[in-house]
Amino acid sequence: MKRAAETNRRPLARHPLVQIVLSRVREFYREPEAVFWAYGFPMLMVVALGIAFRSQPDRPITVDVQSRPGAEAVVKALAEDERFVIHQGDLEECRLRLRMGRTDMVVIPGSESQPKYDYWFDRGRPESMLARNSVDDALQRAAGRTDPVPTAEREMAEPGGRYIDFLVPGLLGMSLMAGGLWGVGFVTVEMRIRKLLKRLLATPMRKSHFLAGVMTSRLLFMVPEVVVLLVFARLAFGVQNQGSVLSVIVLILLGAFSFAGIGLLVASRAKTLEAVSGLMNLVMLPMWILSGIFFSSERFPEVAQPFIHALPLTQLIEALRGVMLEGSSLVGQAGNVAALAAWGGVSFLVALRLFRWS
Amino acid sequence: MPLAIRCANLFKRYEGRPPVDAVRGLDLAVEEGECFGLLGPNGAGKTTTIEILEGLLTATSGDVEVLGMRWGRDDQRIKQRIGISLQETKLADKLSVGETLELFRSFYNQGLEPEEVLRFVSLQDKSGTWVVKLSGGQRQRLAVACALVGDPQLLFLDEPTTGLDPQSRRELWEIIRDFRRRGRTVLLTTHYMDEAERLCDRVAIVDAGKVIALGTPRELIATLGGEHVIDFALAGDGRAPSVAPSQFAALPAVQSARCEADHYSLSVAEPHVALPALLAELSARGLELANLTTRHASLEDVFVQLAGRHLNEEDAPP
Ligand SMILES: Nc1ncnc2c1ncn2[C@@H]1O[C@H](COP(=O)(O)OP(=O)(O)OP(=O)(O)O)[C@@H](O)[C@H]1O
Ligand SMILES: [Mg+2]
């Protein structure tokens, strides 16, 4: 009885693919730093960015007013609105505070008899621009301006419409990219340096089993990584998925597969860790910048769009946003899905041909 | 005797600047059931040769047959039946000994149970230990265990004991002897002459990519003419009037003589005849001995005789 049970159990556990995946998984979880970078890092990113970009309906606006005749009137006019945090000082002090970003703008009042305001601000800082416009509004109204057309305000607060909702799919894509490239590329080159690849080549192991095993183990590592990120975003920021969960899972798997394939390709010939790190950064950098992790990639010039669209990270993030923010179906994202699958499949096949075992 | 390995007129050139001719016309015939050693100094081409035989490198030209099969045609079948250990492999640090063997076992259609192999290399207590925590000797035994787990017909070992302490070396020798006792074939490389002498049934001495001598250790030593060696040095500050070694070669029972710096080595058939004659000759010339030893001739002496230099400079006698 016992023997029969044993022989039943053996074949699967003894399958080379299973053993390769098992070995990779064991090695990974026995490396605490790798685990931290894979799982802790994306979470830290969400926290940091979520806090930095959390929606603040009444963000205070810091305004410096130069102490000179006329300053009192300005301070009085601004004090009507609670959003303004007002600071008075001499011109030199105000200049320094503006330069260091401690204040959003400086108001230099004209003489008391002839009201005139000089606004000193930084066009490159959005909060400085905002301060300039709000302060101007407040001062003009205090001076008696009436608006010719009445206006009313409504705020965008729908789920899926906040910056954090936009950010999470971007971070998810970024994490799949970095994880796939590093997780596959680095490990492969390390094995090559240790001559472990050569040693494996000397066994009857099938090459395709090895490459498939490395990619499969990468898909497994990714599961907790993604779950941590999404659950955290949900609990801490209430980020929700507008589309089907299945679609998101399919996209995540596809993304992980594609980037694992690209990682394998990048690592197919490199003989040193420096070489493979350089190559991976070279591959990742354009996507980091262009693929719209932090803001929409459509903000880049029109001529660059075809190139940006050809990048796998752009396709992945776009598809993820389509599903998670707009509730689109996979069919709706068919173009991105097909392109992404092509990236992964072609990379894997090319890697299989180029791959150097020693 | 059927042959386990046959290779003829093997050449290997590493392209590069300048190109290196690592193997230049090497012939080998390893019989089934023997332990065959490739002995040679650093850079002789041992690793290149063994890796060609293992199918890891392709020869520039030449003919190779392993277990009656050929690389390029029967790769999978050959790989199922050979076991190898490379000159340098670092197995995965954070896998345990048992897990490493399970992994290697999974690649073979038939083979031994990992526990069985571990017992064979005396690592049964280390099954749960991570590779990174093993000593050098234990790691080397694990490397051999990985080579054995497919229950190979033919075992290739590239410098299995280099860098190990004497105790670990002997343990490995015992493992290799056990394997051979079961009727299997071993091809190993080494640059230790004592290893070749004690472990190998036959030895090919390789230098500069060629076999320069072939035979059992006994046969090779017998080519020196004398089974004993008298080593001596003359007193003085090293600048004493040097005597040509040929002067000593003429002494009774001395087969040949050579001199390196102020150190002489005589190949001798009967030390009890040669020694008195040598002492008489020295006192007749008014020369004084600084030291004198006699020992059995070794493969080292064979190599020095053939190549005119030592096998291993660090191990060379003073
Ligand atoms: N990949 C390579 N590219 C170029 N030259 C090489 C390469 N591998 C070995 N060689 C050269 O070929 C010659 C033979 O090397 P090989 O490694 O076969 O020697 P060996 O007998 O195994 O030496 P050792 O005892 O040091 O291991 C050496 O001169 C070496 O420098
Ligand atoms: Mg070598």
XYZ file of C-alpha atoms and ligand atoms in Angstrom:
708
model
C 0.000 0.000 0.000
C 2.644 2.413 1.067
C 4.797 1.690 -1.958
C 1.887 2.243 -4.290
C 1.142 5.569 -2.694
C 4.746 6.497 -3.043
C 5.011 5.622 -6.697
C 1.869 7.637 -7.277
C 3.352 10.639 -5.600
C 6.748 10.440 -7.249
C 6.223 11.253 -10.877
C 4.938 14.792 -10.377
C 7.364 15.754 -7.620
C 10.152 14.268 -9.689
C 9.245 16.127 -12.840
C 12.193 18.325 -13.811
C 9.991 21.366 -14.347
C 8.517 20.985 -10.873
C 11.957 20.564 -9.364
C 13.370 23.607 -11.150
C 10.450 25.766 -10.040
C 10.685 24.411 -6.483
C 14.383 25.173 -6.319
C 13.898 28.714 -7.547
C 11.068 29.356 -5.111
C 13.092 27.985 -2.205
C 16.112 30.044 -3.102
C 14.003 33.155 -3.398
C 12.276 32.840 -0.043
C 15.560 32.077 1.691
C 16.915 35.442 0.589
C 15.321 37.945 2.984
C 16.530 41.019 1.124
C 15.075 39.850 -2.144
C 11.772 39.277 -0.424
C 11.824 42.743 1.075
C 12.598 44.481 -2.185
C 10.001 42.514 -4.044
C 7.158 42.953 -1.563
C 8.042 45.821 0.728
C 9.165 48.256 -1.908
C 5.983 48.543 -3.971
C 4.035 48.955 -0.758
C 6.305 51.749 0.419
C 5.861 53.412 -2.947
C 2.078 53.396 -2.629
C 2.258 54.794 0.876
C 4.719 57.527 -0.016
C 2.953 58.587 -3.168
C -0.487 58.160 -1.675
C 0.440 60.524 1.124
C 2.196 62.975 -1.139
C -0.682 63.160 -3.586
C -3.668 62.634 -1.299
C -6.527 64.896 -2.268
C -6.622 67.925 0.000
C -9.694 69.993 -0.679
C -8.438 72.844 1.491
C -4.727 72.819 1.130
C -3.387 75.922 2.904
C -1.778 78.563 0.708
C 1.222 80.280 2.242
C 1.560 83.928 1.280
C 4.327 86.310 2.331
C 3.614 90.011 2.447
C 6.464 92.488 2.516
C 6.275 94.700 5.638
C 5.874 98.240 4.334
C 3.098 100.809 4.175
C 0.054 99.188 2.588
C 0.793 95.727 3.986
C -1.950 95.991 6.597
C -4.657 96.341 3.936
C -3.375 93.299 2.091
C -3.230 91.179 5.234
C -6.728 92.222 6.179
C -8.123 91.384 2.755
C -6.476 87.953 2.713
C -7.439 87.088 6.303
C -11.072 86.860 5.121
C -10.253 83.525 3.497
C -9.150 80.717 5.814
C -7.049 79.036 3.168
C -4.369 81.711 3.395
C -1.510 81.402 5.854
C 0.035 84.831 5.972
C 3.550 85.784 6.898
C 5.056 89.244 7.052
C 8.712 90.110 6.713
C 11.207 92.313 4.944
C 11.860 91.799 1.268
C 15.090 89.867 1.715
C 13.477 87.408 4.134
C 10.512 86.902 1.809
C 12.814 86.360 -1.151
C 14.684 83.653 0.732
C 11.476 81.927 1.815
C 10.207 81.916 -1.733
C 13.464 80.560 -2.998
C 13.472 77.725 -0.485
C 9.853 76.868 -1.216
C 8.697 77.809 2.299
C 6.155 80.176 0.898
C 4.111 79.914 -2.243
C 4.333 83.553 -3.259
C 5.220 87.048 -2.106
C 2.969 90.111 -2.339
C 4.707 93.487 -2.515
C 2.123 96.186 -1.737
C 2.275 99.574 -3.487
C 1.832 102.832 -1.572
C -1.308 103.401 0.494
C -2.546 106.234 -1.649
C -2.196 104.380 -4.928
C -2.921 100.662 -4.463
C -0.758 98.443 -6.670
C 0.397 94.902 -5.989
C 3.517 93.184 -7.261
C 3.177 89.393 -7.261
C 6.391 87.452 -6.966
C 5.987 83.763 -7.683
C 7.483 80.746 -9.407
C 5.780 79.793 -12.656
C 7.340 76.298 -12.510
C 5.582 75.336 -9.280
C 1.888 74.546 -9.624
C 1.163 75.563 -6.023
C 2.829 78.899 -6.656
C 0.640 79.502 -9.699
C -2.413 78.508 -7.683
C -1.429 80.916 -4.902
C -0.973 83.758 -7.363
C -4.430 83.286 -8.841
C -6.192 82.823 -5.511
C -4.478 85.817 -3.941
C -5.253 87.989 -6.958
C -8.885 86.939 -6.791
C -9.142 87.738 -3.095
C -7.421 91.104 -3.423
C -9.414 92.178 -6.487
C -12.681 91.259 -4.792
C -11.668 93.127 -1.654
C -10.987 96.119 -3.878
C -14.533 95.939 -5.178
C -14.416 93.736 -8.284
C -17.691 92.029 -9.144
C -17.815 88.969 -11.368
C -19.961 89.508 -14.458
C -21.090 85.838 -14.645
C -22.211 83.825 -11.632
C -20.450 80.460 -11.177
C -21.073 77.353 -9.093
C -18.544 74.659 -8.111
C -18.765 70.869 -8.153
C -15.977 68.532 -7.086
C -14.780 65.339 -8.748
C -14.944 62.714 -6.023
C -16.156 59.598 -7.831
C -14.285 56.417 -7.051
C -11.687 55.857 -9.751
C -11.298 59.533 -10.363
C -8.649 60.382 -7.794
C -4.942 60.517 -8.445
C -4.299 57.490 -6.254
C -6.727 55.470 -8.383
C -4.757 56.483 -11.433
C -1.461 55.769 -9.725
C -2.090 52.208 -8.528
C -2.315 50.555 -11.968
C 0.852 52.451 -12.915
C 2.695 51.157 -9.878
C 1.387 47.688 -10.517
C 2.799 47.772 -14.038
C 6.092 49.181 -12.827
C 6.397 46.502 -10.205
C 5.665 43.761 -12.747
C 8.307 45.188 -15.053
C 11.029 45.576 -12.443
C 10.222 42.240 -10.838
C 10.231 40.403 -14.137
C 13.477 41.860 -15.380
C 15.400 41.670 -12.131
C 13.847 38.458 -10.932
C 14.667 36.575 -14.090
C 17.660 38.422 -15.467
C 19.790 38.742 -12.388
C 19.306 35.197 -11.229
C 20.087 33.762 -14.631
C 23.332 35.663 -14.968
C 24.332 34.724 -11.465
C 23.845 31.074 -12.298
C 25.930 31.550 -15.415
C 28.751 33.117 -13.427
C 28.676 30.295 -10.910
C 28.901 27.799 -13.794
C 25.683 26.325 -12.547
C 24.119 26.718 -15.987
C 27.006 24.826 -17.501
C 26.624 22.121 -14.885
C 22.918 21.832 -15.678
C 23.663 21.670 -19.381
C 25.790 18.612 -18.677
C 22.744 16.791 -17.336
C 19.962 15.472 -19.563
C 17.804 18.430 -18.467
C 15.862 19.993 -21.336
C 16.763 23.603 -22.026
C 13.137 24.558 -22.485
C 12.327 23.076 -19.070
C 14.896 25.295 -17.487
C 13.754 28.494 -19.175
C 10.107 27.696 -18.593
C 10.899 26.864 -14.957
C 12.578 30.198 -14.391
C 9.647 32.045 -15.922
C 7.071 30.032 -14.016
C 8.777 30.664 -10.704
C 8.705 34.353 -11.517
C 4.932 34.158 -12.011
C 4.663 32.561 -8.586
C 6.766 35.208 -6.802
C 4.587 37.842 -8.361
C 1.359 36.638 -6.766
C 2.057 37.890 -3.218
C 3.709 40.997 -4.633
C 0.586 41.966 -6.502
C -1.792 40.929 -3.754
C 0.092 43.014 -1.189
C -0.016 46.048 -3.428
C -3.673 45.801 -4.355
C -4.956 44.877 -0.891
C -2.945 47.643 0.664
C -4.174 50.200 -1.854
C -7.696 49.090 -1.155
C -7.462 49.169 2.635
C -5.437 52.337 2.963
C -6.848 54.413 0.128
C -10.042 52.671 -0.873
C -8.765 52.017 -4.394
C -11.302 49.858 -6.184
C -11.443 47.874 -9.360
C -14.202 49.030 -11.711
C -13.735 46.087 -14.084
C -13.793 42.337 -13.627
C -11.326 40.729 -11.262
C -10.645 38.018 -13.809
C -9.570 40.579 -16.392
C -7.150 42.137 -13.937
C -5.712 38.716 -13.092
C -5.271 37.873 -16.755
C -3.528 41.186 -17.394
C -1.234 40.729 -14.417
C -0.263 37.225 -15.531
C 0.298 38.414 -19.055
C 2.407 41.330 -17.854
C 4.486 39.122 -15.606
C 4.982 36.644 -18.440
C 6.029 39.337 -20.906
C 8.532 40.961 -18.603
C 9.920 37.604 -17.521
C 10.465 36.850 -21.208
C 12.161 40.191 -21.732
C 14.274 39.559 -18.619
C 15.364 36.246 -20.059
C 16.269 37.901 -23.329
C 18.256 40.635 -21.614
C 20.125 38.004 -19.611
C 20.610 35.563 -22.460
C 24.232 36.487 -23.122
C 25.477 38.727 -20.316
C 28.444 37.330 -18.452
C 28.695 39.733 -15.538
C 26.227 41.243 -13.102
C 27.382 44.712 -14.149
C 26.609 43.974 -17.778
C 23.159 42.655 -17.026
C 22.339 45.516 -14.634
C 23.361 48.024 -17.269
C 21.279 46.333 -19.914
C 18.255 46.090 -17.671
C 18.427 49.753 -16.748
C 18.768 50.594 -20.409
C 15.643 48.597 -21.167
C 13.655 49.907 -18.207
C 14.601 53.572 -18.262
C 12.578 54.622 -21.318
C 9.549 52.819 -19.931
C 9.960 54.376 -16.520
C 9.954 57.802 -18.066
C 7.556 57.400 -20.975
C 5.035 54.720 -20.146
C 2.833 56.826 -17.919
C 3.396 55.364 -14.477
C 2.869 58.675 -12.666
C 1.027 60.731 -15.239
C -0.649 60.032 -18.539
C 1.797 59.269 -21.318
C -0.389 61.310 -23.645
C 1.280 64.390 -22.255
C 4.346 63.615 -24.335
C 4.573 65.162 -27.823
C 2.489 63.674 -30.604
C 5.505 62.501 -32.631
C 6.704 60.331 -29.746
C 3.355 58.597 -29.286
C 3.862 55.678 -31.706
C 7.125 54.815 -29.977
C 5.658 55.193 -26.518
C 2.763 53.003 -27.518
C 5.071 50.273 -28.712
C 6.581 49.888 -25.240
C 5.200 46.898 -23.350
C 4.844 48.828 -20.118
C 2.655 51.423 -21.833
C 0.443 48.633 -23.153
C 0.225 46.956 -19.765
C -0.536 50.120 -17.817
C -3.042 51.311 -20.365
C -4.869 47.994 -20.279
C -4.803 47.921 -16.464
C -6.192 51.453 -16.269
C -8.775 50.633 -18.863
C -10.052 47.748 -16.768
C -9.536 49.101 -13.280
C -10.594 52.726 -13.826
C -13.049 52.511 -16.697
C -14.369 49.007 -16.229
C -13.409 48.046 -19.749
C -13.343 44.375 -20.752
C -10.339 42.467 -22.080
C -11.880 42.619 -25.522
C -11.891 46.362 -25.190
C -8.155 46.143 -24.555
C -7.508 43.553 -27.273
C -4.845 45.644 -28.994
C -2.804 46.097 -25.846
C -3.295 42.491 -24.806
C -2.140 41.138 -28.150
C 0.876 43.426 -28.266
C 1.880 42.462 -24.757
C 1.560 38.744 -25.484
C 3.659 39.214 -28.601
C 6.397 40.926 -26.601
C 6.548 38.044 -24.150
C 6.310 35.240 -26.693
C 8.851 36.666 -29.118
C 11.282 37.494 -26.311
C 11.058 33.957 -24.958
C 11.666 32.386 -28.354
C 14.563 34.675 -29.198
C 16.052 34.080 -25.733
C 15.804 30.328 -26.276
C 17.924 30.696 -29.412
C 20.437 33.216 -28.094
C 20.799 31.757 -24.635
C 24.361 31.048 -23.565
C 24.883 28.344 -20.998
C 28.475 29.165 -20.111
C 38.033 -4.834 -23.616
C 35.314 -2.570 -25.007
C 36.162 1.111 -24.873
C 34.255 3.609 -22.750
C 35.932 6.563 -24.412
C 37.782 6.742 -27.655
C 39.139 9.909 -29.124
C 41.584 10.353 -31.934
C 43.537 13.280 -33.219
C 41.649 15.777 -31.106
C 42.348 19.463 -31.751
C 40.875 22.476 -30.016
C 41.617 26.068 -30.829
C 40.101 28.912 -28.785
C 39.612 31.739 -31.238
C 40.759 35.054 -29.916
C 43.731 37.319 -29.935
C 45.973 35.479 -30.052
C 44.205 32.179 -30.727
C 45.097 29.462 -28.236
C 45.695 25.903 -29.346
C 44.698 24.174 -26.149
C 44.631 20.621 -27.497
C 46.924 19.577 -30.339
C 46.404 16.071 -31.596
C 45.387 14.103 -28.553
C 44.507 10.394 -28.652
C 42.826 8.505 -25.832
C 41.372 5.059 -25.353
C 39.753 4.502 -21.969
C 38.657 0.955 -21.276
C 35.442 0.049 -19.536
C 35.907 -0.491 -15.842
C 39.165 1.363 -15.421
C 40.047 4.530 -13.594
C 41.949 6.615 -16.062
C 43.847 9.772 -15.120
C 44.856 12.777 -17.187
C 47.869 14.167 -15.379
C 49.394 17.434 -16.411
C 50.482 20.897 -15.316
C 48.281 24.008 -15.370
C 47.201 24.907 -18.871
C 48.057 21.500 -20.302
C 44.589 21.202 -21.838
C 43.055 18.734 -19.390
C 39.844 20.678 -18.794
C 39.465 21.414 -22.487
C 39.843 17.727 -23.311
C 37.458 16.475 -20.654
C 34.826 19.091 -21.563
C 34.969 18.002 -25.181
C 34.435 14.423 -24.052
C 31.541 15.585 -21.864
C 29.918 17.305 -24.833
C 30.216 20.775 -23.310
C 32.716 22.029 -25.864
C 33.001 21.164 -29.519
C 36.370 20.094 -30.835
C 37.946 22.024 -33.681
C 38.644 18.667 -35.271
C 39.000 15.063 -34.260
C 36.879 12.080 -33.556
C 35.150 11.377 -30.232
C 33.164 8.358 -29.151
C 31.661 8.034 -25.671
C 30.136 4.698 -24.626
C 30.006 3.837 -28.309
C 27.911 6.936 -29.094
C 28.648 10.313 -30.626
C 27.968 13.879 -29.576
C 25.643 15.646 -31.962
C 23.713 12.468 -32.631
C 23.005 10.749 -29.321
C 23.306 13.680 -26.896
C 20.361 12.782 -24.700
C 21.354 9.137 -24.513
C 24.946 9.928 -23.619
C 23.893 12.465 -20.994
C 21.600 9.903 -19.384
C 24.542 7.589 -18.870
C 27.409 9.838 -17.796
C 27.981 11.785 -14.615
C 30.235 14.800 -14.438
C 31.787 17.192 -12.000
C 33.237 20.397 -13.411
C 36.489 21.939 -12.260
C 34.549 24.775 -10.663
C 30.837 24.856 -10.006
C 29.162 26.648 -7.189
C 25.928 24.838 -6.516
C 23.026 26.935 -5.260
C 23.987 28.267 -1.814
C 20.568 28.236 -0.259
C 19.349 24.841 -1.293
C 19.940 21.993 1.083
C 22.082 19.031 0.170
C 19.016 16.816 -0.183
C 17.147 19.367 -2.308
C 20.123 19.779 -4.605
C 20.245 16.044 -5.179
C 16.488 15.858 -5.736
C 16.877 18.518 -8.420
C 19.643 16.652 -10.214
C 17.856 13.356 -9.818
C 14.815 14.738 -11.621
C 16.791 15.116 -14.853
C 17.553 11.408 -15.178
C 15.197 8.676 -16.321
C 16.870 6.175 -14.043
C 19.072 6.717 -11.087
C 19.710 6.305 -7.407
C 17.664 7.611 -4.519
C 19.218 10.796 -3.143
C 19.519 9.228 0.328
C 21.433 6.341 -1.155
C 23.908 8.622 -2.910
C 24.344 10.655 0.257
C 25.284 7.517 2.146
C 27.700 6.701 -0.623
C 29.574 9.988 -0.155
C 29.078 9.993 3.650
C 26.890 13.078 3.692
C 23.783 11.369 5.061
C 23.817 13.613 8.154
C 23.954 16.732 6.015
C 20.818 16.170 3.976
C 19.071 19.192 5.479
C 22.102 21.493 5.528
C 22.326 24.412 3.105
C 25.143 24.115 0.602
C 26.612 27.415 1.767
C 27.247 25.873 5.191
C 29.289 22.928 3.915
C 33.074 22.700 4.168
C 35.169 22.590 1.013
C 35.553 18.826 1.203
C 31.841 18.304 1.820
C 30.969 20.515 -1.135
C 33.263 18.535 -3.368
C 31.652 15.319 -2.192
C 28.249 16.809 -2.944
C 29.469 17.716 -6.442
C 30.459 14.084 -6.907
C 27.117 12.979 -5.463
C 25.352 15.106 -8.117
C 27.441 13.291 -10.701
C 26.461 9.916 -9.254
C 22.734 10.451 -8.756
C 21.937 9.393 -12.332
C 23.726 6.095 -11.654
C 26.182 6.712 -14.500
C 28.158 4.169 -16.455
C 30.977 6.639 -16.862
C 32.117 9.327 -14.450
C 34.074 12.447 -15.434
C 35.829 14.317 -12.637
C 37.822 17.456 -13.367
C 40.340 18.014 -10.573
C 38.089 16.523 -7.896
C 40.530 17.091 -5.051
C 42.250 20.365 -5.900
C 42.373 22.626 -2.890
C 41.281 19.965 -0.404
C 43.103 18.928 2.754
C 44.744 15.468 2.816
C 41.926 13.937 4.849
C 39.223 15.113 2.426
C 41.303 13.973 -0.525
C 41.541 10.461 0.861
C 37.792 10.388 1.484
C 37.159 11.311 -2.115
C 39.605 8.725 -3.367
C 37.677 6.114 -1.422
C 34.421 7.197 -3.051
C 35.985 6.972 -6.493
C 37.458 3.551 -5.758
C 34.051 2.308 -4.576
C 32.481 3.461 -7.794
C 35.147 1.747 -9.868
C 34.790 -1.449 -7.863
C 31.241 -1.668 -9.137
C 32.662 -2.075 -12.609
C 32.123 1.511 -13.734
C 34.563 3.717 -15.618
C 36.180 6.905 -14.331
C 38.070 9.575 -16.213
C 39.636 12.166 -13.965
C 42.110 14.979 -14.339
C 44.617 15.999 -11.748
C 47.855 17.790 -11.325
C 48.753 15.803 -8.249
C 51.103 12.987 -9.150
C 50.377 11.073 -5.955
C 46.686 11.115 -6.793
C 47.350 9.693 -10.237
C 49.710 7.089 -8.827
C 47.413 5.805 -6.093
C 44.044 6.122 -7.700
C 44.444 5.457 -11.396
C 44.813 2.180 -13.228
C 46.299 4.026 -16.145
C 47.592 7.522 -16.587
C 48.123 9.742 -19.601
C 50.608 12.498 -18.945
C 49.465 15.570 -20.866
C 51.582 18.559 -21.682
C 50.858 21.396 -24.098
C 47.779 19.665 -25.460
C 49.371 16.313 -26.217
C 49.781 12.975 -24.477
C 53.498 12.654 -23.797
C 53.383 9.356 -21.917
C 50.781 6.673 -21.328
C 50.649 3.579 -19.150
C 50.074 2.267 -15.657
C 51.879 4.308 -13.008
C 54.320 1.400 -12.592
C 55.108 1.212 -16.269
C 55.684 4.926 -16.463
C 58.012 4.937 -13.495
C 59.853 1.959 -14.934
C 60.725 4.026 -18.013
C 63.067 6.020 -15.788
C 65.275 2.937 -15.573
C 65.528 3.062 -11.794
C 62.747 2.891 -9.249
C 64.654 4.958 -6.722
C 65.856 8.509 -6.612
C 68.784 9.931 -4.657
C 68.386 13.653 -4.042
C 71.327 15.599 -2.696
C 72.870 19.028 -2.497
C 76.489 20.043 -2.021
C 77.755 22.211 0.809
C 78.764 25.777 0.023
C 77.017 29.062 -0.507
C 75.418 27.809 -3.696
C 78.368 29.059 -5.720
C 80.526 25.998 -5.097
C 82.216 24.721 -8.267
C 79.367 22.919 -9.931
C 79.906 19.416 -11.110
C 78.220 18.410 -14.349
C 75.446 15.877 -13.586
C 76.859 13.591 -16.252
C 79.807 12.975 -13.927
C 77.403 11.234 -11.551
C 75.529 9.402 -14.272
C 78.600 7.276 -14.858
C 78.511 5.856 -11.314
C 77.464 2.211 -10.904
C 73.679 1.543 -10.694
C 72.874 5.162 -11.653
C 70.625 5.323 -14.712
C 70.494 9.047 -15.195
C 71.271 12.250 -13.398
C 70.007 15.790 -13.555
C 70.765 19.016 -11.763
C 68.633 22.002 -10.881
C 70.385 24.949 -9.254
C 72.540 23.302 -6.587
C 70.318 20.275 -6.292
C 71.062 16.910 -7.925
C 68.691 13.993 -8.555
C 69.971 10.582 -9.571
C 67.752 7.870 -10.954
C 68.946 4.697 -9.378
C 68.159 0.980 -9.728
C 69.963 -0.260 -6.597
C 70.531 2.399 -3.931
C 72.760 0.079 -1.854
C 75.227 -0.007 -4.741
C 74.934 3.579 -5.855
C 75.162 5.240 -2.452
C 78.672 4.047 -1.438
C 79.910 4.843 -4.924
C 78.462 8.339 -4.738
C 80.007 9.021 -1.311
C 83.389 7.776 -2.507
C 83.185 9.987 -5.592
C 82.349 13.058 -3.524
C 85.211 12.575 -1.064
C 87.622 11.938 -3.938
C 86.637 15.338 -5.328
C 86.829 16.954 -1.915
C 83.109 17.882 -1.982
C 80.921 17.941 1.090
C 77.220 17.044 1.264
C 74.678 19.538 2.540
C 71.882 16.975 2.524
C 70.949 13.661 0.971
C 67.724 11.678 0.777
C 66.601 8.597 -1.070
C 63.014 7.907 -2.112
C 60.912 5.939 -4.563
C 60.637 7.447 -8.016
C 57.266 9.058 -8.786
C 55.290 10.217 -11.778
C 56.661 13.633 -11.001
C 60.100 12.329 -11.964
C 58.638 10.911 -15.154
C 57.169 14.284 -16.003
C 60.392 16.120 -15.232
C 62.317 13.637 -17.351
C 59.968 14.125 -20.312
C 59.112 17.793 -20.064
C 62.250 19.147 -18.443
C 60.291 20.957 -15.732
C 58.136 20.259 -12.732
C 54.469 19.362 -12.821
C 53.477 21.776 -10.162
C 55.899 24.443 -9.120
C 54.450 24.790 -5.600
C 54.735 21.065 -4.985
C 58.203 20.751 -6.457
C 60.938 19.460 -4.170
C 63.348 22.155 -2.981
N 37.650 29.846 -22.931
C 38.961 29.956 -23.262
N 39.359 30.901 -24.135
C 40.656 31.012 -24.475
N 41.628 30.238 -23.994
C 41.297 29.274 -23.120
C 39.949 29.093 -22.711
N 39.916 28.073 -21.829
C 41.178 27.636 -21.716
N 42.013 28.353 -22.485
C 43.457 28.140 -22.646
O 43.666 26.837 -23.102
C 44.769 26.240 -22.463
C 44.343 24.942 -21.790
O 43.432 25.243 -20.775
P 42.765 24.120 -19.873
O 41.778 24.807 -18.996
O 42.258 23.042 -20.743
O 43.980 23.614 -19.031
P 44.038 22.630 -17.776
O 44.976 21.551 -18.122
O 42.691 22.218 -17.387
O 44.689 23.549 -16.683
P 44.414 23.611 -15.093
O 45.216 22.536 -14.476
O 44.908 24.950 -14.723
O 42.948 23.456 -14.894
C 45.295 27.274 -21.486
O 46.402 27.904 -22.087
C 44.158 28.234 -21.317
O 44.672 29.523 -21.110
Mg 41.569 22.423 -15.696
